[in-house]
Amino acid sequence: MKTRQTVQQVPHTIDGKTRMVPIRVDAPAPPRDWDNLVLNGVTGIAALVLTASVVWSTASIGDLLSRAVVEPAAYGAAVVFDLAWIACMAIEWLARYDEDRAALPRRAGHVMLLLAMLAVGAHGKVAGYWEIGLIGAAVSALAKGLWTVVLRHQTPPLDARTRAWIQGELADAGASLALIPVRRQLQRAQAQVSAERAAIAGPDSGSADPDRPDESADDPDAEVIGIRPGAVTTKDAVRIAWDSGVRDDEAAARYVAKTTGKAPSPDTVARYMRLLRNGMAS
């Protein structure tokens, strides 16, 4: 039986004190994983074939396009033909657990591969060697086919219920991500509404904002007194400054003083800014 050197932790006692110390011991070596070695070899072959396909297609299509444009632009456009279906194949791999999402990049990859093969074949025809054009086009098809086989082999099969469960989990995560920009839009809209109400109220307006609820006594800003009914408060001004990108307490205090017409308490401004930084302000 084959063995290999490995390190183990064993207890060792000196003067009645025991510590775990490392020692080297011979342990049975695990059998060679031939399946993994073969898969790695096939993946390497597929990568080599893909590289050769990109080089051949770029050279062929670039030579074809260089008849009408300068060579840097021709070869730059030529490499797009293969990179397009390769990118679709990568997206198909990322969506391997969701067959519905993987269908679109799979179909798009087939269409882009066909366009690349037609371009390579057209180069062979224009050059007077249509046989070479057909063989060159087959190189891209072989590369795409080989990678399709490799990726399908590594894609685990899932039953319908498992796929539905995964889709539900992804939907929940997507909903949480979608709410982030929505909340930002709502905050910006609310800030604009507050600023608009403050501008419309004017200095002589004496009516309170009917849409503004009364604040409870235990609210964090209960001690803040509005300059006039219906006008923007210190809290509103701090919120508007925050939504405008102000993150410094002193800059926010200057904005509040300019907006409300009265110098606010630095501690009050700092408290509101701290709540905004912690995401606790409403």
PDB file of N, CA and C in Angstrom, residues 45-82:
ATOM      1  N   ILE A  45      -7.608  20.388 -23.342  1.00  0.00           N
ATOM      2  CA  ILE A  45      -7.707  20.221 -24.803  1.00  0.00           C
ATOM      3  C   ILE A  45      -8.743  21.187 -25.377  1.00  0.00           C
ATOM      4  N   ALA A  46      -9.891  21.331 -24.689  1.00  0.00           N
ATOM      5  CA  ALA A  46     -10.923  22.250 -25.162  1.00  0.00           C
ATOM      6  C   ALA A  46     -10.418  23.691 -25.177  1.00  0.00           C
ATOM      7  N   ALA A  47      -9.641  24.072 -24.169  1.00  0.00           N
ATOM      8  CA  ALA A  47      -9.081  25.428 -24.144  1.00  0.00           C
ATOM      9  C   ALA A  47      -8.100  25.637 -25.289  1.00  0.00           C
ATOM     10  N   LEU A  48      -7.286  24.600 -25.589  1.00  0.00           N
ATOM     11  CA  LEU A  48      -6.341  24.700 -26.695  1.00  0.00           C
ATOM     12  C   LEU A  48      -7.067  24.824 -28.033  1.00  0.00           C
ATOM     13  N   VAL A  49      -8.113  24.011 -28.217  1.00  0.00           N
ATOM     14  CA  VAL A  49      -8.900  24.081 -29.456  1.00  0.00           C
ATOM     15  C   VAL A  49      -9.569  25.447 -29.590  1.00  0.00           C
ATOM     16  N   LEU A  50     -10.083  25.971 -28.488  1.00  0.00           N
ATOM     17  CA  LEU A  50     -10.736  27.279 -28.526  1.00  0.00           C
ATOM     18  C   LEU A  50      -9.744  28.369 -28.916  1.00  0.00           C
ATOM     19  N   THR A  51      -8.529  28.302 -28.369  1.00  0.00           N
ATOM     20  CA  THR A  51      -7.507  29.288 -28.719  1.00  0.00           C
ATOM     21  C   THR A  51      -7.165  29.217 -30.200  1.00  0.00           C
ATOM     22  N   ALA A  52      -6.996  28.000 -30.710  1.00  0.00           N
ATOM     23  CA  ALA A  52      -6.694  27.842 -32.130  1.00  0.00           C
ATOM     24  C   ALA A  52      -7.833  28.376 -32.991  1.00  0.00           C
ATOM     25  N   SER A  53      -9.079  28.150 -32.552  1.00  0.00           N
ATOM     26  CA  SER A  53     -10.218  28.636 -33.313  1.00  0.00           C
ATOM     27  C   SER A  53     -10.239  30.153 -33.370  1.00  0.00           C
ATOM     28  N   VAL A  54      -9.968  30.800 -32.241  1.00  0.00           N
ATOM     29  CA  VAL A  54      -9.962  32.264 -32.210  1.00  0.00           C
ATOM     30  C   VAL A  54      -8.864  32.814 -33.115  1.00  0.00           C
ATOM     31  N   VAL A  55      -7.681  32.197 -33.061  1.00  0.00           N
ATOM     32  CA  VAL A  55      -6.567  32.674 -33.889  1.00  0.00           C
ATOM     33  C   VAL A  55      -6.903  32.521 -35.369  1.00  0.00           C
ATOM     34  N   TRP A  56      -7.427  31.333 -35.746  1.00  0.00           N
ATOM     35  CA  TRP A  56      -7.744  31.088 -37.153  1.00  0.00           C
ATOM     36  C   TRP A  56      -8.851  32.019 -37.650  1.00  0.00           C
ATOM     37  N   SER A  57      -9.928  32.138 -36.875  1.00  0.00           N
ATOM     38  CA  SER A  57     -11.035  32.990 -37.304  1.00  0.00           C
ATOM     39  C   SER A  57     -10.605  34.450 -37.407  1.00  0.00           C
ATOM     40  N   THR A  58      -9.825  34.902 -36.439  1.00  0.00           N
ATOM     41  CA  THR A  58      -9.378  36.289 -36.476  1.00  0.00           C
ATOM     42  C   THR A  58      -8.495  36.546 -37.693  1.00  0.00           C
ATOM     43  N   ALA A  59      -7.595  35.600 -37.992  1.00  0.00           N
ATOM     44  CA  ALA A  59      -6.725  35.774 -39.147  1.00  0.00           C
ATOM     45  C   ALA A  59      -7.519  35.772 -40.447  1.00  0.00           C
ATOM     46  N   SER A  60      -8.480  34.863 -40.562  1.00  0.00           N
ATOM     47  CA  SER A  60      -9.256  34.754 -41.800  1.00  0.00           C
ATOM     48  C   SER A  60     -10.170  35.961 -41.994  1.00  0.00           C
ATOM     49  N   ILE A  61     -10.965  36.258 -40.970  1.00  0.00           N
ATOM     50  CA  ILE A  61     -11.914  37.366 -41.105  1.00  0.00           C
ATOM     51  C   ILE A  61     -11.177  38.693 -41.178  1.00  0.00           C
ATOM     52  N   GLY A  62     -10.071  38.815 -40.435  1.00  0.00           N
ATOM     53  CA  GLY A  62      -9.290  40.043 -40.506  1.00  0.00           C
ATOM     54  C   GLY A  62      -8.714  40.279 -41.888  1.00  0.00           C
ATOM     55  N   ASP A  63      -8.219  39.211 -42.535  1.00  0.00           N
ATOM     56  CA  ASP A  63      -7.707  39.355 -43.901  1.00  0.00           C
ATOM     57  C   ASP A  63      -8.825  39.733 -44.869  1.00  0.00           C
ATOM     58  N   LEU A  64     -10.026  39.191 -44.630  1.00  0.00           N
ATOM     59  CA  LEU A  64     -11.164  39.536 -45.483  1.00  0.00           C
ATOM     60  C   LEU A  64     -11.549  40.999 -45.329  1.00  0.00           C
ATOM     61  N   LEU A  65     -11.630  41.481 -44.081  1.00  0.00           N
ATOM     62  CA  LEU A  65     -12.038  42.864 -43.845  1.00  0.00           C
ATOM     63  C   LEU A  65     -10.958  43.863 -44.214  1.00  0.00           C
ATOM     64  N   SER A  66      -9.685  43.435 -44.169  1.00  0.00           N
ATOM     65  CA  SER A  66      -8.594  44.359 -44.489  1.00  0.00           C
ATOM     66  C   SER A  66      -8.598  44.781 -45.955  1.00  0.00           C
ATOM     67  N   ARG A  67      -9.384  44.118 -46.777  1.00  0.00           N
ATOM     68  CA  ARG A  67      -9.507  44.532 -48.170  1.00  0.00           C
ATOM     69  C   ARG A  67     -10.286  45.835 -48.312  1.00  0.00           C
ATOM     70  N   ALA A  68     -11.051  46.181 -47.238  1.00  0.00           N
ATOM     71  CA  ALA A  68     -11.861  47.398 -47.306  1.00  0.00           C
ATOM     72  C   ALA A  68     -11.439  48.451 -46.292  1.00  0.00           C
ATOM     73  N   VAL A  69     -10.812  48.024 -45.178  1.00  0.00           N
ATOM     74  CA  VAL A  69     -10.414  48.978 -44.137  1.00  0.00           C
ATOM     75  C   VAL A  69      -8.972  48.704 -43.747  1.00  0.00           C
ATOM     76  N   VAL A  70      -8.411  49.563 -42.903  1.00  0.00           N
ATOM     77  CA  VAL A  70      -7.042  49.384 -42.456  1.00  0.00           C
ATOM     78  C   VAL A  70      -6.955  48.135 -41.583  1.00  0.00           C
ATOM     79  N   GLU A  71      -5.779  47.536 -41.526  1.00  0.00           N
ATOM     80  CA  GLU A  71      -5.623  46.251 -40.840  1.00  0.00           C
ATOM     81  C   GLU A  71      -5.958  46.298 -39.354  1.00  0.00           C
ATOM     82  N   PRO A  72      -5.520  47.323 -38.570  1.00  0.00           N
ATOM     83  CA  PRO A  72      -5.884  47.315 -37.139  1.00  0.00           C
ATOM     84  C   PRO A  72      -7.389  47.260 -36.912  1.00  0.00           C
ATOM     85  N   ALA A  73      -8.133  48.032 -37.700  1.00  0.00           N
ATOM     86  CA  ALA A  73      -9.584  48.006 -37.540  1.00  0.00           C
ATOM     87  C   ALA A  73     -10.165  46.678 -38.009  1.00  0.00           C
ATOM     88  N   ALA A  74      -9.594  46.121 -39.084  1.00  0.00           N
ATOM     89  CA  ALA A  74     -10.102  44.856 -39.628  1.00  0.00           C
ATOM     90  C   ALA A  74      -9.924  43.721 -38.625  1.00  0.00           C
ATOM     91  N   TYR A  75      -8.732  43.596 -38.068  1.00  0.00           N
ATOM     92  CA  TYR A  75      -8.486  42.494 -37.130  1.00  0.00           C
ATOM     93  C   TYR A  75      -9.173  42.740 -35.787  1.00  0.00           C
ATOM     94  N   GLY A  76      -9.340  44.008 -35.403  1.00  0.00           N
ATOM     95  CA  GLY A  76     -10.096  44.301 -34.191  1.00  0.00           C
ATOM     96  C   GLY A  76     -11.540  43.882 -34.309  1.00  0.00           C
ATOM     97  N   ALA A  77     -12.132  44.103 -35.497  1.00  0.00           N
ATOM     98  CA  ALA A  77     -13.512  43.666 -35.716  1.00  0.00           C
ATOM     99  C   ALA A  77     -13.596  42.153 -35.878  1.00  0.00           C
ATOM    100  N   ALA A  78     -12.549  41.551 -36.441  1.00  0.00           N
ATOM    101  CA  ALA A  78     -12.579  40.112 -36.695  1.00  0.00           C
ATOM    102  C   ALA A  78     -12.634  39.308 -35.402  1.00  0.00           C
ATOM    103  N   VAL A  79     -11.922  39.772 -34.374  1.00  0.00           N
ATOM    104  CA  VAL A  79     -11.893  39.007 -33.126  1.00  0.00           C
ATOM    105  C   VAL A  79     -13.253  39.027 -32.424  1.00  0.00           C
ATOM    106  N   VAL A  80     -14.109  39.999 -32.778  1.00  0.00           N
ATOM    107  CA  VAL A  80     -15.429  40.085 -32.156  1.00  0.00           C
ATOM    108  C   VAL A  80     -16.282  38.870 -32.504  1.00  0.00           C
ATOM    109  N   PHE A  81     -16.102  38.321 -33.710  1.00  0.00           N
ATOM    110  CA  PHE A  81     -16.948  37.213 -34.150  1.00  0.00           C
ATOM    111  C   PHE A  81     -16.853  36.024 -33.196  1.00  0.00           C
ATOM    112  N   ASP A  82     -15.642  35.661 -32.795  1.00  0.00           N
ATOM    113  CA  ASP A  82     -15.489  34.523 -31.885  1.00  0.00           C
ATOM    114  C   ASP A  82     -15.765  34.907 -30.437  1.00  0.00           C
TER     115      ASP A  82
END
